mmCIF file of C-alpha atoms in Angstrom:
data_model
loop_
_atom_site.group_PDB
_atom_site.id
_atom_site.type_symbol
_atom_site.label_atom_id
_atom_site.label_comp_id
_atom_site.label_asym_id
_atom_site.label_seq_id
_atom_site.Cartn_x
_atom_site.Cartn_y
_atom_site.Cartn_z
ATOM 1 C CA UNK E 1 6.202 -16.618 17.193
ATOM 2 C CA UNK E 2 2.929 -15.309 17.463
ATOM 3 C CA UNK E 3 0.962 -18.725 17.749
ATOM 4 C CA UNK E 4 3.424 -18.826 20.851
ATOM 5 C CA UNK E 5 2.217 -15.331 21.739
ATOM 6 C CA UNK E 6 -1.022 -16.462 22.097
ATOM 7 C CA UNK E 7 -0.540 -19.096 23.844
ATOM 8 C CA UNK E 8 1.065 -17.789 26.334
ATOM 9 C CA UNK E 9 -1.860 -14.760 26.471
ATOM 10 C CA UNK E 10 -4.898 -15.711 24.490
ATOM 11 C CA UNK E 11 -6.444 -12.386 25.164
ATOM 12 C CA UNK E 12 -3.756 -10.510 23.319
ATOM 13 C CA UNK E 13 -5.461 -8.932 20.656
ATOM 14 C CA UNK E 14 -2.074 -7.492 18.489
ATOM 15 C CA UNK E 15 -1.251 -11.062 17.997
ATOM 16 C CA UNK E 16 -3.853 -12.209 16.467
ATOM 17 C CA UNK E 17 -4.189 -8.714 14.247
ATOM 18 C CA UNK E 18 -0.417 -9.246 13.260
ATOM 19 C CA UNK E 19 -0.598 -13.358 13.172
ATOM 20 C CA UNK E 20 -3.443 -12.441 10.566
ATOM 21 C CA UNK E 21 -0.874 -10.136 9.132
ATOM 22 C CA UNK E 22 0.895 -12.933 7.746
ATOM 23 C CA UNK E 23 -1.496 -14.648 6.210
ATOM 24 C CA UNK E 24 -2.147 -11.732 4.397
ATOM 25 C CA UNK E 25 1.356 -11.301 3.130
ATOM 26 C CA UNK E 26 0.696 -14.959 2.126
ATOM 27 C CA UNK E 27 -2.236 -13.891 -0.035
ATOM 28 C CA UNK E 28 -0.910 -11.032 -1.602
ATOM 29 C CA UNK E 29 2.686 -11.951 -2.902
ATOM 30 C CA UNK E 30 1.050 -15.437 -4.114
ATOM 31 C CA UNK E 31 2.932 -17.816 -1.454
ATOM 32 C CA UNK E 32 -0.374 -19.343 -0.245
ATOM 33 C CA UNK E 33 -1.537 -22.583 -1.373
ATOM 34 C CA UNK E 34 -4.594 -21.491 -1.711
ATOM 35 C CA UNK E 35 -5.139 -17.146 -2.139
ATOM 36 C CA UNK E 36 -9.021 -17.521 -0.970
ATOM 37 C CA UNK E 37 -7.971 -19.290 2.370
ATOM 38 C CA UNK E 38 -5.219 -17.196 3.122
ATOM 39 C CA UNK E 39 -7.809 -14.100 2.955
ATOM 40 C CA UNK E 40 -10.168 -15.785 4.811
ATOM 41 C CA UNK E 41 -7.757 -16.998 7.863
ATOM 42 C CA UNK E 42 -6.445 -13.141 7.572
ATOM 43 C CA UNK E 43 -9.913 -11.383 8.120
ATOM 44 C CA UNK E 44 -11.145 -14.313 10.888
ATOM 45 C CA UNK E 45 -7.840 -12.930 12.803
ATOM 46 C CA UNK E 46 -8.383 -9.449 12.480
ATOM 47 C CA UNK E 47 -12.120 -10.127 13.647
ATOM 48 C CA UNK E 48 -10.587 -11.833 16.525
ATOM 49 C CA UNK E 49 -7.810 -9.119 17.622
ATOM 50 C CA UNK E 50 -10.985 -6.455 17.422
ATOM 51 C CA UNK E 51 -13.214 -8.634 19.537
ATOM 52 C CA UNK E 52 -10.333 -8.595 22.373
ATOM 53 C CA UNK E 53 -9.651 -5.146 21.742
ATOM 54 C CA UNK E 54 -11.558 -2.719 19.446
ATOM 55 C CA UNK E 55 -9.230 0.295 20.008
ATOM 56 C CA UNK E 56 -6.094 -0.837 18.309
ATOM 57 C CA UNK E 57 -6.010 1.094 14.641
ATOM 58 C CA UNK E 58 -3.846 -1.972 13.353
ATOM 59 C CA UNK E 59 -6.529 -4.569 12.948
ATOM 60 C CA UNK E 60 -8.604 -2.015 11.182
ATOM 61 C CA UNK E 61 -5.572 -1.365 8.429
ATOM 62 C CA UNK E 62 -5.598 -5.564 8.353
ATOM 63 C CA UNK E 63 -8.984 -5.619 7.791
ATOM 64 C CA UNK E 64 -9.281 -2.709 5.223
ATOM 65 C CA UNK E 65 -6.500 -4.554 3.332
ATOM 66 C CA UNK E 66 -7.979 -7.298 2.688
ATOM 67 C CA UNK E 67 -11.492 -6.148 1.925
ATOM 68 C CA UNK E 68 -9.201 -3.639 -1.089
ATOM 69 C CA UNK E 69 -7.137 -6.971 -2.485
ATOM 70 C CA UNK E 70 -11.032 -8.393 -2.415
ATOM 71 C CA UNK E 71 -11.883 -5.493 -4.641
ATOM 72 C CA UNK E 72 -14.489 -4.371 -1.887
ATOM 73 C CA UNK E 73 -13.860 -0.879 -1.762
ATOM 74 C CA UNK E 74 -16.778 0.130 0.178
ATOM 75 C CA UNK E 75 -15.533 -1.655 3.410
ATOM 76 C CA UNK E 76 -12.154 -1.248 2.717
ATOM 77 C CA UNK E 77 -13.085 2.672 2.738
ATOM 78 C CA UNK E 78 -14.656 2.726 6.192
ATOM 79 C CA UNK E 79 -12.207 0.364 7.826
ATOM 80 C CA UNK E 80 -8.918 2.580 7.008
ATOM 81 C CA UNK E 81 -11.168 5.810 7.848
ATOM 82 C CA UNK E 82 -11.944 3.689 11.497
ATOM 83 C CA UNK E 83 -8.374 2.765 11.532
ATOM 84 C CA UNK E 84 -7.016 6.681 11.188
ATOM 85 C CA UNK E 85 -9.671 7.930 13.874
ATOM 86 C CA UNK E 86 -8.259 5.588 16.211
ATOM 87 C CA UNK E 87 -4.573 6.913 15.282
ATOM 88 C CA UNK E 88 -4.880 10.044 13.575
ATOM 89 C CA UNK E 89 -0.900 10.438 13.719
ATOM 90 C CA UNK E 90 0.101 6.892 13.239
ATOM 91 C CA UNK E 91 2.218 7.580 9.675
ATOM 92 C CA UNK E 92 1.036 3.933 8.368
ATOM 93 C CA UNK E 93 -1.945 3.992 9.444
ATOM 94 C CA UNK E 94 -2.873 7.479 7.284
ATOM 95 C CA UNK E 95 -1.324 6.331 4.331
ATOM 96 C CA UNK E 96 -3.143 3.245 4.276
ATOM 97 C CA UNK E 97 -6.147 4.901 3.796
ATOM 98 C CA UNK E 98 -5.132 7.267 1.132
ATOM 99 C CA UNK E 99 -3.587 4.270 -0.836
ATOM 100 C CA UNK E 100 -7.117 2.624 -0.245
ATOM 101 C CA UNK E 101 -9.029 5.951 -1.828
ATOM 102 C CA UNK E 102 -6.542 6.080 -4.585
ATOM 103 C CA UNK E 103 -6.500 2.529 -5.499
ATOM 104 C CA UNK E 104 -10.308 2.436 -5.196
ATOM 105 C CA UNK E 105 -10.283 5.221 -7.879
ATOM 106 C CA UNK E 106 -10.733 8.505 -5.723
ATOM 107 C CA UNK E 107 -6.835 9.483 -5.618
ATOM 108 C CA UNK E 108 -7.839 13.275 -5.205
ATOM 109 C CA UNK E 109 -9.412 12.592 -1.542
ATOM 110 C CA UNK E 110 -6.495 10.251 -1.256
ATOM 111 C CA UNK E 111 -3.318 12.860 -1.965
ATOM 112 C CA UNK E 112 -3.879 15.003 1.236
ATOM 113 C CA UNK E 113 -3.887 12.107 3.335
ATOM 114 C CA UNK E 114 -0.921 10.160 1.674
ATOM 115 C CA UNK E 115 1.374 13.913 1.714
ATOM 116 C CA UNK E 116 0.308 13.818 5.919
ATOM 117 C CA UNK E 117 1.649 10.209 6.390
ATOM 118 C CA UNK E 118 4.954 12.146 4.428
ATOM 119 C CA UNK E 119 5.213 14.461 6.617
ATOM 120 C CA UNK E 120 4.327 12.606 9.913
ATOM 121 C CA UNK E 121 7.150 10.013 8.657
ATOM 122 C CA UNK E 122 10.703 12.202 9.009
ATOM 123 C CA UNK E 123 12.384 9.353 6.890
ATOM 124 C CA UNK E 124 9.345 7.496 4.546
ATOM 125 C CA UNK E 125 9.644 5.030 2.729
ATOM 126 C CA UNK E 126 10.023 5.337 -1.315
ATOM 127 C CA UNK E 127 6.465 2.983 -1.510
ATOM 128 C CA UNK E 128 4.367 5.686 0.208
ATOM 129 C CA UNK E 129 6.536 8.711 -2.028
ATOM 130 C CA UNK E 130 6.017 6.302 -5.238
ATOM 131 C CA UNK E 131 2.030 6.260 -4.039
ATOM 132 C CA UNK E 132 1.830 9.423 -3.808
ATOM 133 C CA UNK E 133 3.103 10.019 -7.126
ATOM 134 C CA UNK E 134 0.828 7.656 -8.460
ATOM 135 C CA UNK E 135 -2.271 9.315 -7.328
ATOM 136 C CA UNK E 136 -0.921 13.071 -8.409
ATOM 137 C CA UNK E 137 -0.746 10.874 -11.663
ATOM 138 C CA UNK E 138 -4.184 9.669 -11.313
ATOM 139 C CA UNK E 139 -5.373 12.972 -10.535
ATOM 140 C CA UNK E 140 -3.860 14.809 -13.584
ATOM 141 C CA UNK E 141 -0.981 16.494 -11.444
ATOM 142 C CA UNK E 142 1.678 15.224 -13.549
ATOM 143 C CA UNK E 143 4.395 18.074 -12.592
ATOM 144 C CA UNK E 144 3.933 16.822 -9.339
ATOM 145 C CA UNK E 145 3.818 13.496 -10.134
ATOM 146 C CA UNK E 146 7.096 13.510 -11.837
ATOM 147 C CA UNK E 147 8.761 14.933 -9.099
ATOM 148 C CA UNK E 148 7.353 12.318 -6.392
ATOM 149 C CA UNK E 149 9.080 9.838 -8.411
ATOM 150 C CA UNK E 150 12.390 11.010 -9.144
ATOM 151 C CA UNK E 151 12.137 11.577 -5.048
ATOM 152 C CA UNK E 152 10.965 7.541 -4.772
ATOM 153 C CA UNK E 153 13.966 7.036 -7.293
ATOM 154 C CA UNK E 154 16.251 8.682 -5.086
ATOM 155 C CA UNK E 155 15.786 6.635 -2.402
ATOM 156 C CA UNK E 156 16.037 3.438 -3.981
ATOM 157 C CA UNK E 157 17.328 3.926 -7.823
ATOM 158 C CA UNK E 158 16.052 0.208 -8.208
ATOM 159 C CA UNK E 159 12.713 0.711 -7.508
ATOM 160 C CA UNK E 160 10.677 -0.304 -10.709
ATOM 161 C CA UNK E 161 6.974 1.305 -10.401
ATOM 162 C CA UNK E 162 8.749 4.519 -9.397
ATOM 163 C CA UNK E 163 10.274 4.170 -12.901
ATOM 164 C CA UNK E 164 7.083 3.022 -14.789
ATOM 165 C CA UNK E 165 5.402 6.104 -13.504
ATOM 166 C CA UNK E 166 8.015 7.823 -14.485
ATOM 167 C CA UNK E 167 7.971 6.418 -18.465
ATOM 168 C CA UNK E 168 4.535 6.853 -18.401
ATOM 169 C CA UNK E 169 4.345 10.282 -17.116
ATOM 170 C CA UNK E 170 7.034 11.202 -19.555
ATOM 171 C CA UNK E 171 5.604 9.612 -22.290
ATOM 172 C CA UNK E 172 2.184 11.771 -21.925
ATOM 173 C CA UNK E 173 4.412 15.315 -21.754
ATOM 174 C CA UNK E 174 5.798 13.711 -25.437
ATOM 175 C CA UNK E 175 9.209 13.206 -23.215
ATOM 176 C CA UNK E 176 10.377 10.877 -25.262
ATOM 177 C CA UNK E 177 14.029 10.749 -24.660
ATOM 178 C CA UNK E 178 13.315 10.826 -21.055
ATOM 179 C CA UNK E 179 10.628 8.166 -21.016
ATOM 180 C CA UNK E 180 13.333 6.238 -23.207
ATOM 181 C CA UNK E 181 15.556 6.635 -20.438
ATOM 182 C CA UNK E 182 13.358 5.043 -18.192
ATOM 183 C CA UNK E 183 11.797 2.481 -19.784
ATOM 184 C CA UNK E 184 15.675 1.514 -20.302
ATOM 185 C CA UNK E 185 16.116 1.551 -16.708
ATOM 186 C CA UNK E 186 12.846 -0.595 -16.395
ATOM 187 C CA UNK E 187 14.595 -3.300 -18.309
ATOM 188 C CA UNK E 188 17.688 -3.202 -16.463
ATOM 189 C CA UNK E 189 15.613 -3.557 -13.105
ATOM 190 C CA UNK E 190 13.526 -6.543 -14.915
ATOM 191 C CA UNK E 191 14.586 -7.575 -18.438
ATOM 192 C CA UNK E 192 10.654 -9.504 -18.422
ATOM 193 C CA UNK E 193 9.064 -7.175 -17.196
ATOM 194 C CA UNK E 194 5.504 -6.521 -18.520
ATOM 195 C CA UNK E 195 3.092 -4.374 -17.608
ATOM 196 C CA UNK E 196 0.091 -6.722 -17.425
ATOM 197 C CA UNK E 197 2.211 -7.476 -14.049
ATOM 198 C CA UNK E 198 1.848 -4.161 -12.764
ATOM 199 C CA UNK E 199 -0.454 -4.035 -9.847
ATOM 200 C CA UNK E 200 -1.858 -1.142 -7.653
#
């Protein structure tokens, strides 16, 4: 749909930012034949969407994506920051940069911006409560981190990182039965689960 988007308007910038979106999706959940390609045809898109039209926030969250799975955190960082000037209210577009800063190991800049995209959202989604709890986590804010994800839980009682971070944050307070609980739950979610497949 959005190859036929563009050719019907080749100077329509969003479809090429959210054309590149899909590659990207093919990169990160491992669909791609080939990861390195996927990232590349991602970012060439994005670079194209900003060269029709540099004030759209979304190819700056595209871009900044990338450059994080590419474990460049220093582009990643200025991208999302580009991406929430442009749309300072825009709920996805704030939390994507304080899941950037938290996943590129400053969660304490990243927790004010990730409890704004919260607020900005009236229903959000458990990912960005589970994130947040992740980077109170991070931060050594474990109260609050334990009740971020009993919220995530809430929302979606199958939602397994929301229950790691639970076990784990349990597990510090020498919770045991209630880490037990949830490492139970963990294995009714995903009876293989490891945690070498945990990612960010």
């Amino acid at each position: 749909m959005f190859k036929e988007a563009i050719a019907l308007d080749s100077d329509f910038g969003l479809a090429y930012c959210y054309f590149g979106f899909c590659h990207f999706a093919d990169a990160m959940y491992g669909w791609s034949k080939s990861q390195p390609k996927s990232w590349q045809r991602a970012l060439e898109l994005a670079q194209k969407a900003l060269s029709l039209d540099d004030s759209q926030s979304h190819s700056y969250d595209l871009i900044s994506k990338i450059y994080l799975f590419q474990e460049t955190h220093v582009k990643a960082i200025a991208n999302a920051e580009q991406a929430v000037e442009l749309s300072p209210n825009l709920a996805e577009t704030v939390f994507n940069w304080g899941w950037i800063l938290r996943c590129a190991g400053r969660p304490e800049e990243g927790i004010p911006l990730l409890e704004k995209a919260i607020r900005l959202d009236p229903i959000p989604h458990f990912i960005r409560i589970d994130s947040l709890g992740r980077a109170y986590f991070l931060s050594g804010r474990y109260e609050e981190a334990i009740a971020a994800y009993r919220k995530a839980v809430d929302v979606n009682p199958d939602y397994l990182d929301a229950h790691v971070g639970l076990a784990s944050t349990y597990a510090i307070f020498g919770r045991e039965e209630e880490a037990r609980t949830e490492v139970a739950e963990i294995l009714r979610i995903e009876p293989s689960f490891s945690i070498k497949n945990m990612r960010n």
